[in-house]
Amino acid sequence: MNFKVPRGTQDILPSETWKWQKVEKLINEVCEMYRYKEIRTPMFEQTELFQRLVGETTDVVQKEMYTFTDRGNRSMTLRPEGTAPVVRSYVEQKMFGYPDQPVKLFYTGPMFRYERQQAGRYRQFVQFGVEAIGSNDPAIDAEVIALALDVYKRAGLTDLKLVINSLGDTECRASHKKALIAHFKPHIEEFCSDCKSRLENNPLRILDCKVDAENLLIASAPSLADYLNDDSAAYFKEVLNYLDDANIDYEVDATLVRGLDYYNHTAFEIMSTSAGFGAITTLCGGGRYNGLAEDIGGPSAPGIGFAMSIERLLLALEAEGKSFDDESALDVYVVTLGDEAKRAGIKLLGQLREAGIRSDTDYLGRKMKAQMKSADRLNAKTVIVIGENEVAENVVMLRNMANRSQEKVATQDLVQKLNGILKV
Ligand code: ATP
Ligand code: MG
């Protein structure tokens, strides 16, 4: 039997995990700067939560969920996205009662969608997302967007484009919906079967269809921009003003709708414009979701957030030819010759680690040359060599790999000596 990693998932190996850790560290630091606090919700929820909040007519709910019946005969779903669980928790834990409003949260963790695998699209992927719940201030829309861009910029990305749109409020969406139905209905036979079923219940989705993207009727469809009422238009204008003030470039795209049902007002995506990036260029998507908490029995609490996958962030870095510095090099590799030296070496290793010095040694009983090779491969900054003579004299040979200099150091002075060398 040949076992393989499930389709659409990947093993992230030690040669890669350090990059993930870097991104996660960066995320934590940026969120701290903006006062977003981490929330960790379960990996699965009641299926109904996603049906209700993400929307029955969305691709995510209709085609992409990992749903199973548990032993208690309850329908459960591996979370396909992070907003619904966070809003569930917000309502259940009564976060609307917290003294500091809005509640500003972030999460990082695996999401699951049964999708066709391609570059940048996985069945298990890690999303970082933020949610600011409890404020209707356009300034916080701009803050959330700035935070997302900040993460990318600090990761080293430069080829970025922010695309933004307003989906308006319930009133404008209703009149726009009517116009869309009237526009598509006479020609609906030209569209895919999904779009046919979208026509009556969710015609906005047609604009987002990947199959019919080239149909000219999509380009000529009534634009949401023409259906924004005064309040919605004024809100959108303020968001854009705040972005201007923050020197954030954007492109308004009236056809940007988003794949999930819960959005209203601000909707945005951040794309990679790097030539090296594959077919999928969206790195991050987000928007406002006023009314979501209410949908599950909470108070009326306006919210805004985004989600980005770390997979696509790393792909974008690669496409731009950028990489992080690998700072995980070993400080010390301990080379020993003979049994006595081995014992002394292992003892020393314990002391080094106690002093916070990253160190390792040989566990295969190899010859000196092979041990030195290991030290090189592991990028050790220094090598300590211990033979019988050194044990007898209570010293070690310390080699600085940066300049290949070598000196004899008394064992009791070693930690201090190393700290001096490693600091520079
Ligand atoms: P797409 O149009 O690429 O399917 P989406 O509209 O489904 O994206 P969202 O649900 O808004 O995406 O998720 C936000 C972000 O999560 C995306 O911009 C992308 O970075 C990431 N993402 C979504 N699905 C996947 C996936 N299957 N694999 C990797 N990353 C993903
Ligand atoms: Mg999708």
Short mmCIF file of C-alpha atoms and ligand atoms in Angstrom, two decimals:
data_model
loop_
_atom_site.label_atom_id
_atom_site.label_comp_id
_atom_site.label_asym_id
_atom_site.label_seq_id
_atom_site.Cartn_x
_atom_site.Cartn_y
_atom_site.Cartn_z
CA MET A 1 0.00 0.00 0.00
CA ASN A 2 1.34 3.35 -1.10
CA PHE A 3 0.07 6.20 1.04
CA LYS A 4 0.05 9.68 -0.34
CA VAL A 5 -0.83 13.08 0.99
CA PRO A 6 -4.53 13.71 0.14
CA ARG A 7 -5.15 15.56 -3.10
CA GLY A 8 -5.16 19.30 -2.62
CA THR A 9 -3.13 19.15 0.59
CA GLN A 10 0.60 19.36 1.15
CA ASP A 11 3.27 18.43 3.62
CA ILE A 12 5.12 21.53 4.63
CA LEU A 13 8.62 20.29 5.22
CA PRO A 14 11.36 21.71 7.46
CA SER A 15 12.96 23.35 4.43
CA GLU A 16 9.77 25.44 4.13
CA THR A 17 8.24 25.66 7.60
CA TRP A 18 10.66 28.38 8.68
CA LYS A 19 9.11 30.67 6.07
CA TRP A 20 5.66 29.98 7.47
CA GLN A 21 6.91 30.79 10.93
CA LYS A 22 8.33 34.07 9.63
CA VAL A 23 4.99 35.03 8.10
CA GLU A 24 3.11 34.04 11.24
CA LYS A 25 5.49 36.12 13.36
CA LEU A 26 5.04 39.06 11.03
CA ILE A 27 1.26 38.69 11.22
CA ASN A 28 1.36 38.69 15.02
CA GLU A 29 3.56 41.78 15.07
CA VAL A 30 1.46 43.74 12.60
CA CYS A 31 -1.78 42.82 14.37
CA GLU A 32 -0.29 43.94 17.63
CA MET A 33 0.55 47.31 16.10
CA TYR A 34 -3.07 47.77 15.07
CA ARG A 35 -4.45 46.23 18.32
CA TYR A 36 -6.07 43.19 16.75
CA LYS A 37 -6.13 40.28 19.22
CA GLU A 38 -5.91 36.64 18.26
CA ILE A 39 -8.95 34.39 18.47
CA ARG A 40 -8.83 30.61 18.00
CA THR A 41 -12.09 28.94 17.11
CA PRO A 42 -12.65 25.20 16.46
CA MET A 43 -11.72 23.60 13.17
CA PHE A 44 -15.34 22.48 12.66
CA GLU A 45 -18.76 23.98 13.33
CA GLN A 46 -22.39 23.07 12.83
CA THR A 47 -23.03 22.92 9.10
CA GLU A 48 -25.94 25.28 9.44
CA LEU A 49 -23.68 28.09 10.57
CA PHE A 50 -21.96 28.21 7.20
CA GLN A 51 -25.20 27.64 5.28
CA ARG A 52 -26.74 30.61 7.07
CA LEU A 53 -23.81 33.00 7.09
CA VAL A 54 -21.80 32.19 3.99
CA GLY A 55 -25.02 31.71 2.02
CA GLU A 56 -26.90 28.74 0.56
CA THR A 57 -26.32 29.86 -3.01
CA THR A 58 -22.57 30.33 -2.83
CA ASP A 59 -20.05 27.96 -4.39
CA VAL A 60 -18.46 27.46 -1.00
CA VAL A 61 -21.65 26.08 0.52
CA GLN A 62 -22.96 24.31 -2.55
CA LYS A 63 -19.80 22.61 -3.74
CA GLU A 64 -16.84 23.06 -1.50
CA MET A 65 -17.66 22.09 2.07
CA TYR A 66 -16.29 19.07 3.88
CA THR A 67 -19.45 18.04 5.66
CA PHE A 68 -19.83 14.93 7.78
CA THR A 69 -22.27 13.44 10.22
CA ASP A 70 -20.74 12.86 13.61
CA ARG A 71 -21.49 9.90 15.85
CA GLY A 72 -24.25 11.87 17.51
CA ASN A 73 -25.92 12.26 14.13
CA ARG A 74 -25.18 15.98 13.89
CA SER A 75 -24.11 17.56 10.64
CA MET A 76 -20.70 19.16 11.05
CA THR A 77 -18.48 20.98 8.58
CA LEU A 78 -14.75 21.61 8.52
CA ARG A 79 -14.55 25.37 8.42
CA PRO A 80 -14.24 26.69 4.86
CA GLU A 81 -13.62 30.24 6.07
CA GLY A 82 -13.06 32.16 9.27
CA THR A 83 -15.63 34.93 9.44
CA ALA A 84 -18.69 32.82 10.26
CA PRO A 85 -16.98 31.09 13.22
CA VAL A 86 -15.67 34.41 14.53
CA VAL A 87 -19.10 36.03 14.32
CA ARG A 88 -20.61 32.94 15.97
CA SER A 89 -18.15 33.33 18.81
CA TYR A 90 -18.73 37.09 18.98
CA VAL A 91 -22.45 36.51 19.52
CA GLU A 92 -22.11 33.46 21.78
CA GLN A 93 -19.43 35.01 24.00
CA LYS A 94 -21.29 38.33 24.05
CA MET A 95 -18.28 40.27 22.86
CA PHE A 96 -20.62 43.15 22.07
CA GLY A 97 -20.52 43.74 25.83
CA TYR A 98 -16.73 44.20 25.92
CA PRO A 99 -15.79 47.68 27.14
CA ASP A 100 -13.43 48.32 24.22
CA GLN A 101 -15.38 48.55 21.01
CA PRO A 102 -15.07 47.77 18.20
CA VAL A 103 -13.84 44.28 18.95
CA LYS A 104 -10.76 43.74 16.79
CA LEU A 105 -9.83 40.13 16.20
CA PHE A 106 -7.49 38.11 14.00
CA TYR A 107 -7.03 34.41 13.32
CA THR A 108 -4.53 32.22 11.51
CA GLY A 109 -5.35 28.62 10.78
CA PRO A 110 -6.29 25.94 8.29
CA MET A 111 -9.47 26.19 6.20
CA PHE A 112 -10.95 23.40 4.12
CA ARG A 113 -12.62 23.60 0.72
CA TYR A 114 -13.24 20.81 -1.72
CA GLU A 115 -11.82 22.58 -4.78
CA ARG A 116 -10.06 21.59 -7.94
CA GLN A 117 -6.38 21.69 -7.14
CA GLN A 118 -4.22 24.15 -9.05
CA ALA A 119 -1.38 26.51 -8.28
CA GLY A 120 -2.45 28.62 -5.32
CA ARG A 121 -5.60 26.61 -4.74
CA TYR A 122 -5.63 23.87 -2.15
CA ARG A 123 -8.19 21.82 -0.27
CA GLN A 124 -6.52 22.66 3.00
CA PHE A 125 -4.94 26.09 3.18
CA VAL A 126 -4.00 28.49 5.93
CA GLN A 127 -5.86 31.73 6.14
CA PHE A 128 -4.91 34.77 8.10
CA GLY A 129 -7.86 37.08 8.60
CA VAL A 130 -9.01 39.98 10.71
CA GLU A 131 -12.46 41.07 11.81
CA ALA A 132 -13.38 44.43 13.34
CA ILE A 133 -16.88 44.15 14.74
CA GLY A 134 -18.99 46.90 16.24
CA SER A 135 -18.13 50.00 14.24
CA ASN A 136 -19.70 51.60 11.23
CA ASP A 137 -16.92 54.11 10.76
CA PRO A 138 -15.47 54.22 7.22
CA ALA A 139 -12.09 54.90 8.85
CA ILE A 140 -11.99 51.34 10.09
CA ASP A 141 -12.59 50.01 6.59
CA ALA A 142 -9.45 51.89 5.62
CA GLU A 143 -7.61 50.57 8.68
CA VAL A 144 -8.41 46.96 7.80
CA ILE A 145 -7.22 47.49 4.23
CA ALA A 146 -4.06 49.22 5.43
CA LEU A 147 -3.34 46.30 7.76
CA ALA A 148 -3.57 43.76 4.94
CA LEU A 149 -1.27 45.82 2.74
CA ASP A 150 1.11 46.31 5.64
CA VAL A 151 1.54 42.57 6.04
CA TYR A 152 2.37 42.17 2.36
CA LYS A 153 4.76 45.11 2.31
CA ARG A 154 6.62 43.99 5.39
CA ALA A 155 6.89 40.53 3.88
CA GLY A 156 8.72 42.26 1.01
CA LEU A 157 6.06 42.35 -1.70
CA THR A 158 5.88 45.39 -3.96
CA ASP A 159 3.82 44.30 -6.98
CA LEU A 160 0.42 44.80 -5.42
CA LYS A 161 -2.86 46.24 -6.56
CA LEU A 162 -5.83 47.13 -4.39
CA VAL A 163 -9.21 46.86 -6.09
CA ILE A 164 -12.23 48.21 -4.29
CA ASN A 165 -15.96 48.52 -4.80
CA SER A 166 -19.11 49.26 -2.88
CA LEU A 167 -21.89 46.72 -2.82
CA GLY A 168 -24.22 49.21 -1.15
CA ASP A 169 -26.80 48.42 1.49
CA THR A 170 -29.80 46.08 1.39
CA GLU A 171 -31.93 48.66 -0.38
CA CYS A 172 -29.52 49.28 -3.26
CA ARG A 173 -28.77 45.61 -3.58
CA ALA A 174 -32.46 44.84 -3.96
CA SER A 175 -32.99 47.32 -6.78
CA HIS A 176 -29.74 46.27 -8.45
CA LYS A 177 -30.83 42.65 -8.20
CA LYS A 178 -34.05 43.43 -10.04
CA ALA A 179 -32.10 45.17 -12.79
CA LEU A 180 -29.71 42.23 -13.08
CA ILE A 181 -32.54 39.74 -13.45
CA ALA A 182 -34.11 41.88 -16.16
CA HIS A 183 -30.73 42.12 -17.91
CA PHE A 184 -29.83 38.45 -17.90
CA LYS A 185 -33.24 36.78 -18.14
CA PRO A 186 -33.77 37.11 -21.93
CA HIS A 187 -30.32 35.56 -22.58
CA ILE A 188 -29.97 33.13 -19.73
CA GLU A 189 -29.79 30.16 -22.14
CA GLU A 190 -26.25 31.31 -23.06
CA PHE A 191 -25.07 30.80 -19.50
CA CYS A 192 -23.86 27.79 -17.54
CA SER A 193 -26.25 25.76 -15.45
CA ASP A 194 -24.97 27.34 -12.24
CA CYS A 195 -25.78 30.79 -13.58
CA LYS A 196 -29.23 29.63 -14.61
CA SER A 197 -29.98 28.71 -11.05
CA ARG A 198 -28.33 31.90 -9.81
CA LEU A 199 -30.60 34.08 -11.93
CA GLU A 200 -33.55 34.32 -9.59
CA ASN A 201 -32.01 33.91 -6.15
CA ASN A 202 -28.56 35.43 -6.52
CA PRO A 203 -27.93 37.12 -9.88
CA LEU A 204 -24.97 39.06 -8.47
CA ARG A 205 -23.09 35.76 -8.45
CA ILE A 206 -23.33 35.62 -12.23
CA LEU A 207 -20.87 38.53 -12.37
CA ASP A 208 -18.43 36.40 -10.40
CA CYS A 209 -18.86 33.26 -12.53
CA LYS A 210 -15.60 31.74 -13.69
CA VAL A 211 -17.25 29.81 -16.54
CA ASP A 212 -19.09 32.71 -18.12
CA ALA A 213 -16.51 35.40 -17.36
CA GLU A 214 -16.04 36.22 -21.06
CA ASN A 215 -19.73 36.64 -21.90
CA LEU A 216 -20.25 40.22 -23.05
CA LEU A 217 -23.48 40.45 -21.09
CA ILE A 218 -21.37 40.41 -17.94
CA ALA A 219 -19.45 43.49 -18.99
CA SER A 220 -22.65 45.27 -20.02
CA ALA A 221 -24.60 44.28 -16.90
CA PRO A 222 -26.14 47.08 -14.85
CA SER A 223 -23.46 48.44 -12.59
CA LEU A 224 -23.92 48.48 -8.85
CA ALA A 225 -22.40 51.95 -8.89
CA ASP A 226 -25.57 53.26 -10.56
CA TYR A 227 -27.76 51.80 -7.86
CA LEU A 228 -25.98 53.12 -4.80
CA ASN A 229 -28.29 55.30 -2.73
CA ASP A 230 -26.99 58.53 -1.24
CA ASP A 231 -25.98 57.01 2.09
CA SER A 232 -24.07 54.17 0.48
CA ALA A 233 -22.37 56.46 -2.01
CA ALA A 234 -21.36 58.85 0.78
CA TYR A 235 -20.01 55.98 2.87
CA PHE A 236 -17.95 54.70 -0.04
CA LYS A 237 -16.58 58.15 -0.75
CA GLU A 238 -15.40 58.47 2.83
CA VAL A 239 -13.63 55.13 2.70
CA LEU A 240 -11.82 56.28 -0.43
CA ASN A 241 -10.94 59.60 1.23
CA TYR A 242 -9.33 57.77 4.13
CA LEU A 243 -7.36 55.64 1.70
CA ASP A 244 -6.21 58.79 -0.09
CA ASP A 245 -5.13 60.30 3.21
CA ALA A 246 -3.10 57.18 3.95
CA ASN A 247 -1.49 57.35 0.48
CA ILE A 248 -2.94 54.00 -0.43
CA ASP A 249 -3.45 53.52 -4.16
CA TYR A 250 -6.57 51.77 -5.35
CA GLU A 251 -8.61 51.04 -8.41
CA VAL A 252 -12.40 51.22 -8.19
CA ASP A 253 -13.90 48.25 -10.03
CA ALA A 254 -17.69 48.24 -10.23
CA THR A 255 -17.70 44.56 -11.22
CA LEU A 256 -15.95 43.37 -8.07
CA VAL A 257 -18.51 41.36 -6.10
CA ARG A 258 -17.10 38.70 -3.75
CA GLY A 259 -17.62 34.96 -3.53
CA LEU A 260 -19.42 34.98 -0.19
CA ASP A 261 -22.92 36.27 0.39
CA TYR A 262 -22.47 38.29 3.51
CA TYR A 263 -20.77 41.36 2.11
CA ASN A 264 -22.28 44.84 1.83
CA HIS A 265 -20.80 48.29 1.33
CA THR A 266 -17.02 48.00 1.04
CA ALA A 267 -15.65 45.01 -0.86
CA PHE A 268 -12.00 44.75 -1.82
CA GLU A 269 -9.31 42.47 -3.14
CA ILE A 270 -5.56 42.74 -3.19
CA MET A 271 -3.90 41.22 -6.24
CA SER A 272 -0.36 40.42 -7.20
CA THR A 273 0.68 42.21 -10.40
CA SER A 274 3.92 40.27 -10.62
CA ALA A 275 4.48 38.80 -14.07
CA GLY A 276 5.70 35.59 -12.48
CA PHE A 277 2.42 34.95 -10.73
CA GLY A 278 0.12 32.25 -12.12
CA ALA A 279 -3.47 32.43 -13.25
CA ILE A 280 -4.83 33.19 -9.82
CA THR A 281 -3.78 36.67 -8.87
CA THR A 282 -5.98 37.44 -5.88
CA LEU A 283 -4.01 37.37 -2.68
CA CYS A 284 -6.58 38.72 -0.28
CA GLY A 285 -10.29 39.39 -0.21
CA GLY A 286 -12.47 41.18 2.25
CA GLY A 287 -15.29 43.53 2.93
CA ARG A 288 -18.00 44.79 5.18
CA TYR A 289 -20.69 42.50 6.56
CA ASN A 290 -23.18 44.58 8.51
CA GLY A 291 -26.05 42.41 9.67
CA LEU A 292 -24.15 39.15 9.94
CA ALA A 293 -24.30 38.97 13.74
CA GLU A 294 -28.01 39.73 13.60
CA ASP A 295 -28.54 36.80 11.23
CA ILE A 296 -27.65 34.39 14.02
CA GLY A 297 -29.55 36.04 16.79
CA GLY A 298 -26.98 38.58 17.92
CA PRO A 299 -27.37 42.32 18.18
CA SER A 300 -27.00 44.51 15.15
CA ALA A 301 -23.23 44.76 14.93
CA PRO A 302 -21.55 46.10 11.81
CA GLY A 303 -18.33 44.34 10.88
CA ILE A 304 -15.52 44.40 8.38
CA GLY A 305 -12.68 42.00 7.69
CA PHE A 306 -10.51 40.22 5.18
CA ALA A 307 -8.80 36.90 4.69
CA MET A 308 -5.63 35.97 2.87
CA SER A 309 -3.92 32.66 2.50
CA ILE A 310 -0.32 32.23 3.50
CA GLU A 311 0.13 29.88 0.54
CA ARG A 312 -0.59 32.68 -1.90
CA LEU A 313 1.54 35.17 0.01
CA LEU A 314 4.52 32.82 -0.28
CA LEU A 315 3.77 32.19 -3.96
CA ALA A 316 3.69 35.94 -4.57
CA LEU A 317 7.06 36.34 -2.87
CA GLU A 318 8.47 33.64 -5.10
CA ALA A 319 6.94 35.28 -8.17
CA GLU A 320 8.66 38.54 -7.24
CA GLY A 321 11.91 36.69 -6.68
CA LYS A 322 12.00 37.69 -3.04
CA SER A 323 12.80 35.55 -0.05
CA PHE A 324 13.23 35.88 3.67
CA ASP A 325 16.61 35.58 5.34
CA ASP A 326 16.98 32.21 6.91
CA GLU A 327 18.17 33.08 10.39
CA SER A 328 17.83 29.57 11.70
CA ALA A 329 21.57 28.76 11.36
CA LEU A 330 23.13 26.73 14.11
CA ASP A 331 25.38 28.59 16.57
CA VAL A 332 27.62 25.67 17.46
CA TYR A 333 28.33 22.20 16.12
CA VAL A 334 30.19 20.00 18.56
CA VAL A 335 32.68 17.60 16.94
CA THR A 336 34.10 14.86 19.15
CA LEU A 337 36.82 12.25 18.71
CA GLY A 338 36.67 9.12 20.85
CA ASP A 339 34.42 7.91 23.66
CA GLU A 340 35.67 10.16 26.41
CA ALA A 341 35.39 13.23 24.22
CA LYS A 342 31.91 12.17 23.24
CA ARG A 343 30.79 12.16 26.86
CA ALA A 344 32.39 15.53 27.46
CA GLY A 345 30.79 16.84 24.27
CA ILE A 346 27.29 15.74 25.23
CA LYS A 347 27.71 17.30 28.65
CA LEU A 348 28.89 20.53 27.04
CA LEU A 349 25.95 20.49 24.64
CA GLY A 350 23.62 20.52 27.64
CA GLN A 351 25.40 23.56 29.05
CA LEU A 352 25.31 25.39 25.73
CA ARG A 353 21.57 24.87 25.35
CA GLU A 354 21.00 25.95 28.90
CA ALA A 355 22.76 29.18 27.96
CA GLY A 356 20.36 29.61 25.02
CA ILE A 357 22.95 28.71 22.37
CA ARG A 358 21.58 26.76 19.39
CA SER A 359 23.76 23.70 19.16
CA ASP A 360 23.94 20.14 17.88
CA THR A 361 26.37 17.24 17.58
CA ASP A 362 26.91 13.92 15.79
CA TYR A 363 24.79 10.93 16.80
CA LEU A 364 26.05 8.49 14.18
CA GLY A 365 29.57 7.86 15.47
CA ARG A 366 31.06 9.37 12.33
CA LYS A 367 34.66 10.29 11.61
CA MET A 368 35.89 13.83 12.17
CA LYS A 369 35.73 14.71 8.46
CA ALA A 370 32.08 13.68 8.17
CA GLN A 371 31.24 15.61 11.32
CA MET A 372 32.90 18.74 9.91
CA LYS A 373 30.88 18.32 6.73
CA SER A 374 27.69 18.22 8.78
CA ALA A 375 28.71 21.42 10.54
CA ASP A 376 29.18 23.08 7.14
CA ARG A 377 25.89 21.82 5.76
CA LEU A 378 24.05 23.03 8.85
CA ASN A 379 25.61 26.46 8.44
CA ALA A 380 27.07 26.35 11.94
CA LYS A 381 28.62 29.66 12.94
CA THR A 382 31.19 27.96 15.11
CA VAL A 383 32.55 24.45 15.59
CA ILE A 384 33.91 23.04 18.81
CA VAL A 385 36.35 20.15 18.50
CA ILE A 386 37.02 17.91 21.48
CA GLY A 387 39.61 15.11 21.44
CA GLU A 388 41.31 13.16 24.20
CA ASN A 389 43.91 15.88 24.81
CA GLU A 390 41.25 18.54 25.18
CA VAL A 391 39.36 16.42 27.68
CA ALA A 392 42.53 15.94 29.71
CA GLU A 393 43.29 19.67 29.68
CA ASN A 394 39.67 20.72 30.22
CA VAL A 395 39.70 22.85 27.08
CA VAL A 396 38.07 22.79 23.63
CA MET A 397 39.20 23.90 20.19
CA LEU A 398 36.88 26.62 19.04
CA ARG A 399 36.71 27.34 15.33
CA ASN A 400 35.00 30.47 14.05
CA MET A 401 33.56 29.46 10.69
CA ALA A 402 33.22 33.03 9.48
CA ASN A 403 36.98 33.63 9.36
CA ARG A 404 38.21 30.06 9.90
CA SER A 405 40.27 31.15 12.89
CA GLN A 406 40.84 28.60 15.63
CA GLU A 407 41.75 28.91 19.30
CA LYS A 408 41.97 26.90 22.47
CA VAL A 409 39.38 27.92 25.07
CA ALA A 410 39.03 26.74 28.67
CA THR A 411 35.76 24.87 29.07
CA GLN A 412 34.55 27.13 31.86
CA ASP A 413 35.07 30.25 29.69
CA LEU A 414 33.37 28.81 26.64
CA VAL A 415 29.85 30.18 27.04
CA GLN A 416 31.13 33.69 27.63
CA LYS A 417 33.50 33.44 24.70
CA LEU A 418 30.73 32.14 22.42
CA ASN A 419 28.34 34.86 23.45
CA GLY A 420 30.97 37.39 22.37
CA ILE A 421 31.43 35.78 18.97
CA LEU A 422 27.75 35.09 18.29
CA LYS A 423 26.60 38.58 19.17
CA VAL A 424 28.34 40.15 16.16
P1 ATP B 1 -10.94 32.58 -5.25
O1 ATP B 1 -11.66 33.54 -6.11
O2 ATP B 1 -9.47 32.53 -5.48
O3 ATP B 1 -11.58 31.23 -5.17
P2 ATP B 1 -12.37 33.27 -2.89
O4 ATP B 1 -13.21 34.37 -3.32
O5 ATP B 1 -12.93 31.91 -2.76
O6 ATP B 1 -11.05 33.20 -3.78
P3 ATP B 1 -12.17 34.06 -0.14
O7 ATP B 1 -13.13 33.05 0.29
O8 ATP B 1 -12.53 35.47 -0.09
O9 ATP B 1 -11.60 33.69 -1.58
O10 ATP B 1 -10.79 33.86 0.63
C1 ATP B 1 -9.88 34.90 0.81
C2 ATP B 1 -8.49 34.49 0.40
O11 ATP B 1 -8.22 33.17 0.83
C3 ATP B 1 -8.24 34.44 -1.07
O12 ATP B 1 -7.97 35.70 -1.58
C4 ATP B 1 -7.03 33.54 -1.12
O13 ATP B 1 -5.84 34.23 -0.70
C5 ATP B 1 -7.33 32.55 -0.07
N1 ATP B 1 -7.92 31.31 -0.61
C6 ATP B 1 -9.23 31.05 -0.87
N2 ATP B 1 -9.38 29.81 -1.30
C7 ATP B 1 -8.14 29.25 -1.31
C8 ATP B 1 -7.63 27.96 -1.65
N3 ATP B 1 -8.44 26.99 -2.05
N4 ATP B 1 -6.30 27.74 -1.55
C9 ATP B 1 -5.46 28.71 -1.13
N5 ATP B 1 -5.88 29.94 -0.80
C10 ATP B 1 -7.19 30.21 -0.88
MG MG B 2 -13.00 30.26 -4.10
#
